[in-house]
């Protein structure tokens, strides 16, 4: 297969950047009084930094990095609970690799593994299912983590386990949803967002209508976008045009992958297996109503919270963020990563203090990796 | 974990469980096609490209879109990461 480069065509990018500049000028966006556009998805954050779009774009357009990186919003208490389960006798604890280095209050999963817990990185919940089939005498637990993009995969794995009557497979469900934290951000009186770039792959599952409230109730524009550079520039332009024309709508820039109504098989599996929790804790954002999913009673046999009495089924501890860490302020766009007192000092990708430094989708790690010498010098 | 990677479906491995073999950047991996299967026989999927997320084909895409997406993923370092995670999954099954 041949690579097709036209999507990064510098001519097309230039034309888009020029058009963005024209519309930004027209609506009076300046460096001092910029228009704030939040990219919700961590994949978009990574792309923006990788291609330097934040520097190429008109100075009156500022990107605010949203809460859409699942490991970045994972509270330390959840990591502690994973370790608590993993260290039980007879357990094989399986997880996506992304979660391995997220710091808990005492250690990360990778440290727990080094100390002897049987923790295995898997690519898919189907790998965990296969481990359960092959190890009937062991209890295999999968750490269900992520937004609507990964939620169907654990739902389908649980349905499959149920059909097979597997007794030794369960999911520690920490799935979260995108629309609710956006609503929480919009309700925050300190927020000054003018529009949104919506997550492409989440929308592939849920469609574009779950964002209707952003346009209808809050009168903010949103464009659901792919993660390639031209996709992102195009969606910024869509948002700016809406602002210029006084419109607030949900537009779909990524229609080649995102169907208006989402993926019916995935949505049916999610609805069958999961129900909303009354509220769920987000790192940096606190408890958000109806923002997390739990396993329905009909599938309780596959619920690690029930099996092990941890998480929302156990005693819950509130854990403060470590001293001097500004993850919450960075996550809500109130502070830039470089302004965190720990950035590059107590917190680097090698020795992360906060989760935003762990994943390539986290704003702090992206600043560190692509902000270049400037970001690192600022830390010295 | 969230971006997914394009793969080409090359064979159906288990009709009842809706599993297929996909080729992702030269690596073969068994994936679920439950989310992209419609009424017709699964064999209709052979040769098609799909965006694969954590072991599930989530959306059918055309070959051109697959090429562009792969290129962007290589650029972002995400393609390598996805392949490493697949290898890690194989290692986990082998008992590591
Ligand atoms: S530099 Fe580290 S501690 Fe500071 S906000 Fe970023 S992740 Fe959190």
CSV table of C-alpha atoms and ligand atoms in Angstrom, one decimal, chain A residues 283 321-331 335-348 351-358 363-365, ligand 1:
chain,number,residue,atom,x,y,z
A,283,UNK,CA,-9.0,13.9,38.3
A,321,UNK,CA,-3.4,15.8,44.3
A,322,UNK,CA,0.3,15.8,45.2
A,323,UNK,CA,1.8,19.0,46.6
A,324,UNK,CA,2.4,21.8,44.1
A,325,UNK,CA,0.8,19.9,41.2
A,326,UNK,CA,-1.4,21.9,39.0
A,327,UNK,CA,-3.1,19.1,37.0
A,328,UNK,CA,-6.6,20.5,37.7
A,329,UNK,CA,-5.8,24.0,36.6
A,330,UNK,CA,-4.1,22.7,33.4
A,331,UNK,CA,-6.9,20.4,32.7
A,335,UNK,CA,-3.0,27.3,33.4
A,336,UNK,CA,-0.4,26.3,30.8
A,337,UNK,CA,1.7,23.2,31.6
A,338,UNK,CA,4.9,25.3,31.7
A,339,UNK,CA,3.4,27.4,34.5
A,340,UNK,CA,3.0,24.4,36.8
A,341,UNK,CA,5.6,24.6,39.5
A,342,UNK,CA,6.4,20.9,39.0
A,343,UNK,CA,6.8,21.0,35.2
A,344,UNK,CA,10.2,19.6,34.4
A,345,UNK,CA,11.2,19.7,38.0
A,346,UNK,CA,9.3,17.1,40.1
A,347,UNK,CA,7.4,16.0,37.0
A,348,UNK,CA,8.9,14.6,33.7
A,351,UNK,CA,9.2,10.4,36.5
A,352,UNK,CA,5.6,11.6,36.1
A,353,UNK,CA,3.9,13.2,39.1
A,354,UNK,CA,0.7,14.0,37.4
A,355,UNK,CA,-1.1,11.9,34.8
A,356,UNK,CA,-1.0,14.7,32.2
A,357,UNK,CA,2.7,13.9,31.9
A,358,UNK,CA,2.2,10.1,31.4
A,363,UNK,CA,-1.1,18.3,27.6
A,364,UNK,CA,2.0,18.3,29.8
A,365,UNK,CA,3.7,15.4,27.9
C,1,LIG,S1,3.6,19.2,35.1
C,1,LIG,FE1,3.0,17.3,36.1
C,1,LIG,S2,2.1,18.0,38.1
C,1,LIG,FE2,2.2,19.8,36.7
C,1,LIG,S3,0.2,19.9,35.8
C,1,LIG,FE3,1.5,18.7,34.4
C,1,LIG,S4,1.2,16.5,35.0
C,1,LIG,FE4,0.4,17.8,36.7
